[in-house]
mmCIF file of C-alpha atoms in Angstrom:
data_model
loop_
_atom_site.group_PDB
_atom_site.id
_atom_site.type_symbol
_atom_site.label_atom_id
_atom_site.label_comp_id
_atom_site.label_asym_id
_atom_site.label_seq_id
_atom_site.Cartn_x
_atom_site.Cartn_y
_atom_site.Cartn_z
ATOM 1 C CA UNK A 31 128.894 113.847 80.261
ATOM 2 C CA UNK A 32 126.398 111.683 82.019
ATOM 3 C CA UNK A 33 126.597 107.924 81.792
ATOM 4 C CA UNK A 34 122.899 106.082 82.720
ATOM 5 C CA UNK A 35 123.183 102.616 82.876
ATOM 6 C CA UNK A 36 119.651 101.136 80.994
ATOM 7 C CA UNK A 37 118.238 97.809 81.550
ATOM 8 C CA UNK A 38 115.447 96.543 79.808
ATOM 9 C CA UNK A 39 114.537 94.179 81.835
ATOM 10 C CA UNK A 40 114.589 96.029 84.734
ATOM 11 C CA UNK A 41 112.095 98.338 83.643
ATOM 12 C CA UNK A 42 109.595 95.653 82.559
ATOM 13 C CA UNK A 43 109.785 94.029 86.198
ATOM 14 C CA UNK A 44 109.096 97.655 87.392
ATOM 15 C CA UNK A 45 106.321 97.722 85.330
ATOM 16 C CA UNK A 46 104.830 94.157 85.810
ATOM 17 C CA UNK A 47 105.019 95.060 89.518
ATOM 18 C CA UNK A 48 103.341 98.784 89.549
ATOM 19 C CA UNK A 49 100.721 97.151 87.257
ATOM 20 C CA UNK A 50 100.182 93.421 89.130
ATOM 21 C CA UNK A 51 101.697 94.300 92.042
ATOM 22 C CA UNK A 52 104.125 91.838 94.464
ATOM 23 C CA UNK A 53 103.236 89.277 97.078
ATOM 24 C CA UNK A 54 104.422 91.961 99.430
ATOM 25 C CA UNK A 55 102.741 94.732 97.959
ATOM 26 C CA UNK A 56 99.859 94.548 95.966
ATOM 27 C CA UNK A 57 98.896 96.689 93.446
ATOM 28 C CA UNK A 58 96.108 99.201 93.987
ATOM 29 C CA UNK A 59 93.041 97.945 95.691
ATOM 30 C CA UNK A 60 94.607 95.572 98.837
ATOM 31 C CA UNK A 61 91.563 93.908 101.168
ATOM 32 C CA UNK A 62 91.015 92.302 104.251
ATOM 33 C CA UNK A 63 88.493 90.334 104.550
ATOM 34 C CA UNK A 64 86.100 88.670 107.990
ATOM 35 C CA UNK A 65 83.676 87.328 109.353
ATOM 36 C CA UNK A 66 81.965 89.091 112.364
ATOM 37 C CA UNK A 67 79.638 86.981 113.844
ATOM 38 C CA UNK A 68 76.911 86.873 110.765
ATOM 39 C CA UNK A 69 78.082 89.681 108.730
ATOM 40 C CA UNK A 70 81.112 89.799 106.156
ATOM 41 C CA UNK A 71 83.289 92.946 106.753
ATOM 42 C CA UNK A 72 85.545 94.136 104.169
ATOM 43 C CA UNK A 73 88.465 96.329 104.838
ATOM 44 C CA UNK A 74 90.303 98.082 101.504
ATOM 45 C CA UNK A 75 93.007 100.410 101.570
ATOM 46 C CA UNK A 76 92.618 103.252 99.433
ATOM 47 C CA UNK A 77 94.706 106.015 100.832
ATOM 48 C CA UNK A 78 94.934 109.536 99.135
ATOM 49 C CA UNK A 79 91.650 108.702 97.342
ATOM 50 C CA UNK A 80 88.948 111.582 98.045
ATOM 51 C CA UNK A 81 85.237 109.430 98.887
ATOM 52 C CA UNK A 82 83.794 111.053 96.702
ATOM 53 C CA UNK A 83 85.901 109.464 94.026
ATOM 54 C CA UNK A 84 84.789 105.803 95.627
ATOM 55 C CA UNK A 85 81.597 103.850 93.890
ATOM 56 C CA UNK A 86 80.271 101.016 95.618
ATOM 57 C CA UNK A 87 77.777 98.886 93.524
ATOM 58 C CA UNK A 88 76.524 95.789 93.720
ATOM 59 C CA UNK A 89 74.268 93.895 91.252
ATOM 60 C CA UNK A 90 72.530 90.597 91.644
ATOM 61 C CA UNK A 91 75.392 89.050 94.165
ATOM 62 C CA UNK A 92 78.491 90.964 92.312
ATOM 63 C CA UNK A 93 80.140 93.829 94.799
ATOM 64 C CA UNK A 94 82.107 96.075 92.275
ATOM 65 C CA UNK A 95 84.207 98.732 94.504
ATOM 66 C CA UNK A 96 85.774 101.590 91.737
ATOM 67 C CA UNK A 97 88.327 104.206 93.290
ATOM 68 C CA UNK A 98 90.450 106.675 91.263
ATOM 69 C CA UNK A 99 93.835 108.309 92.888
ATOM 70 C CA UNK A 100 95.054 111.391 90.969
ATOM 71 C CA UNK A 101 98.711 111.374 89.938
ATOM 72 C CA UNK A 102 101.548 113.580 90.626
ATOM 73 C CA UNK A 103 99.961 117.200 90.768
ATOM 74 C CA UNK A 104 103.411 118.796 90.038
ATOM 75 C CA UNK A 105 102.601 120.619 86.814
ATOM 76 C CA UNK A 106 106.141 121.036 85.595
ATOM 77 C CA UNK A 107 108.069 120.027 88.296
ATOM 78 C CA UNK A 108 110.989 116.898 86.936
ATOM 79 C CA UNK A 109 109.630 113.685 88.840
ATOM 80 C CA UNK A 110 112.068 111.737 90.653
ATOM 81 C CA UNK A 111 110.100 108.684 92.008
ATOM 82 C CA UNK A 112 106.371 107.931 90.906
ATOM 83 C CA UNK A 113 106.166 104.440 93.605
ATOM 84 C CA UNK A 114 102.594 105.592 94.448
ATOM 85 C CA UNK A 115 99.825 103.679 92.035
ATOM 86 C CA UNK A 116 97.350 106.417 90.860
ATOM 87 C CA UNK A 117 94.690 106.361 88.119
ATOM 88 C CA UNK A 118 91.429 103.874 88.304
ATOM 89 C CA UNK A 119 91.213 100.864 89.868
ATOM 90 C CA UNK A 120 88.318 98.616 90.625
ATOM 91 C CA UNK A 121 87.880 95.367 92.364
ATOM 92 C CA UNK A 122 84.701 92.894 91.839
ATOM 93 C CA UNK A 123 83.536 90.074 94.491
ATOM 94 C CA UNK A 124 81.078 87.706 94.202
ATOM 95 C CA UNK A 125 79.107 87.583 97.590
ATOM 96 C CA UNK A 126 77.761 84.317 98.840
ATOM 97 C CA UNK A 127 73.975 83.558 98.467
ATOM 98 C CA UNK A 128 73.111 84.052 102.226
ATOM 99 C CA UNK A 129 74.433 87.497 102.449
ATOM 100 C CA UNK A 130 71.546 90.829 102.399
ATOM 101 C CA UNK A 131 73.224 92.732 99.581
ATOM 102 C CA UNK A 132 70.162 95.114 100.092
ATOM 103 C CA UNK A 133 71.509 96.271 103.557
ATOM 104 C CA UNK A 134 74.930 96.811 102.799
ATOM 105 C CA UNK A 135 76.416 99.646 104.748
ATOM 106 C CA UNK A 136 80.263 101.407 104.015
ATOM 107 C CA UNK A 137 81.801 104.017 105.444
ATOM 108 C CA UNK A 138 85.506 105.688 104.539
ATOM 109 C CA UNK A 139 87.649 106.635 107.436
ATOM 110 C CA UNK A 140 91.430 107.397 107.490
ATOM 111 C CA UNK A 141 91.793 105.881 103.917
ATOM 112 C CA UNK A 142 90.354 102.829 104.705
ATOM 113 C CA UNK A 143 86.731 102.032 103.123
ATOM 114 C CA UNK A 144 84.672 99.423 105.290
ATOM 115 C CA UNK A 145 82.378 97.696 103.599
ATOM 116 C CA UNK A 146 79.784 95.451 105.845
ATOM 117 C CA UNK A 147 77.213 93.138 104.116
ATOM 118 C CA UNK A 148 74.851 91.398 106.872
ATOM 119 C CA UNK A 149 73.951 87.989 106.546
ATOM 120 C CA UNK A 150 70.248 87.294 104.959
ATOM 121 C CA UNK A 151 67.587 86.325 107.298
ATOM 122 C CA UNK A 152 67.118 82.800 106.574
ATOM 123 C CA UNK A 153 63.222 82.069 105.477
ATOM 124 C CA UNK A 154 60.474 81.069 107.643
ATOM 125 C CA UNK A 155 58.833 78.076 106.840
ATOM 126 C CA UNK A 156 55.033 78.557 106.448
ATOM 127 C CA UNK A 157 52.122 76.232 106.415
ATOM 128 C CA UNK A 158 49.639 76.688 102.964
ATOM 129 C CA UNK A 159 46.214 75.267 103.465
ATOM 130 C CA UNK A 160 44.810 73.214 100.274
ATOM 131 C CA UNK A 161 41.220 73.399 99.305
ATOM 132 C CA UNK A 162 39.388 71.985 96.320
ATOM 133 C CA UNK A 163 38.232 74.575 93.612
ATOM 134 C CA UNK A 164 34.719 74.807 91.821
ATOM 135 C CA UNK A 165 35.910 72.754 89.662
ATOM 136 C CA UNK A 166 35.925 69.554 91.570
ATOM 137 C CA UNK A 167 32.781 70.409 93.081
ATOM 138 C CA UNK A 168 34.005 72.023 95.850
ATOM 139 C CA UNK A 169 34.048 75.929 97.067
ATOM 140 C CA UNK A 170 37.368 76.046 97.989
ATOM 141 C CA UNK A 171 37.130 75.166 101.502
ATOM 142 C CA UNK A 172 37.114 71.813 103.130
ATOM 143 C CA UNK A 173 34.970 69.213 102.624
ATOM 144 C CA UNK A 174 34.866 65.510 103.526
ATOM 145 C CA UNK A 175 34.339 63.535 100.666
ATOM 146 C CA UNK A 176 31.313 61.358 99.695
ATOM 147 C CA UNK A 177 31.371 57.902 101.428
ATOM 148 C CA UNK A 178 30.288 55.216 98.886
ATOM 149 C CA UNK A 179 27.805 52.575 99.388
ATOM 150 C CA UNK A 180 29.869 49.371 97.985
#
């Protein structure tokens, strides 16, 4: 005869932390994040996740990164320790206004996916030329207007 000892509690820390994760370890999708020189680089760690299993998408100024590890691929083998997160996981950011989120660029080497958003190239400012319409009596070009005889 076997004796296990249960605790309840235990188990629901172990699951708060595979689910939320710890201040040491966080759960599923942990980023570094930096400025280099203009452009925001983003570092996550997805190890043991194939690329092609990685979807970047951004819309309006909302980067959503989705990722999905497989589990255990024992097919009836008894697991001992599961510590590994697996399944789908996702992580949004909101990007700041004076990012490009039309040039983005990533790339996915040694389990770490780089994501680098350049900075937005600031507008020009422009002179506009008024002219009067037909309306006022004008052809749209410039005119000097009627002296009066006061």
């Amino acid at each position: 005869m076997t004796l296990v000892r249960t605790d309840p509690l235990r188990d629901l820390d172990r699951l708060t932390e595979q689910t939320l994760g710890t201040l040491a370890r966080p759960a599923a999708m942990p980023l570094d994040a930096y400025r280099s020189g203009e452009d925001l680089v983003l570092h996550f760690d997805l190890p043991g996740v194939d690329p092609a299993a990685v979807d970047l998408s951004v819309e309006r100024n909302v980067l959503t990164v989705r990722a999905e590890r497989p589990g255990p691929a024992a097919e009836g083998a008894d697991l001992l320790v599961a510590e590994r997160p697996h399944g789908a996981f996702s992580r949004l950011l909101i990007l700041d206004d004076t990012l490009d989120t039309e040039r983005i660029s990533a790339r996915y080497e040694a389990g770490v996916l780089t994501v680098t958003v350049p900075a937005a190239e600031e507008p020009k400012p422009r002179r506009v030329r008024v002219g009067r319409t037909a309306a006022d009596g004008g052809d749209g070009g410039s005119r000097e207007a009627p002296r009066s005889t006061a």
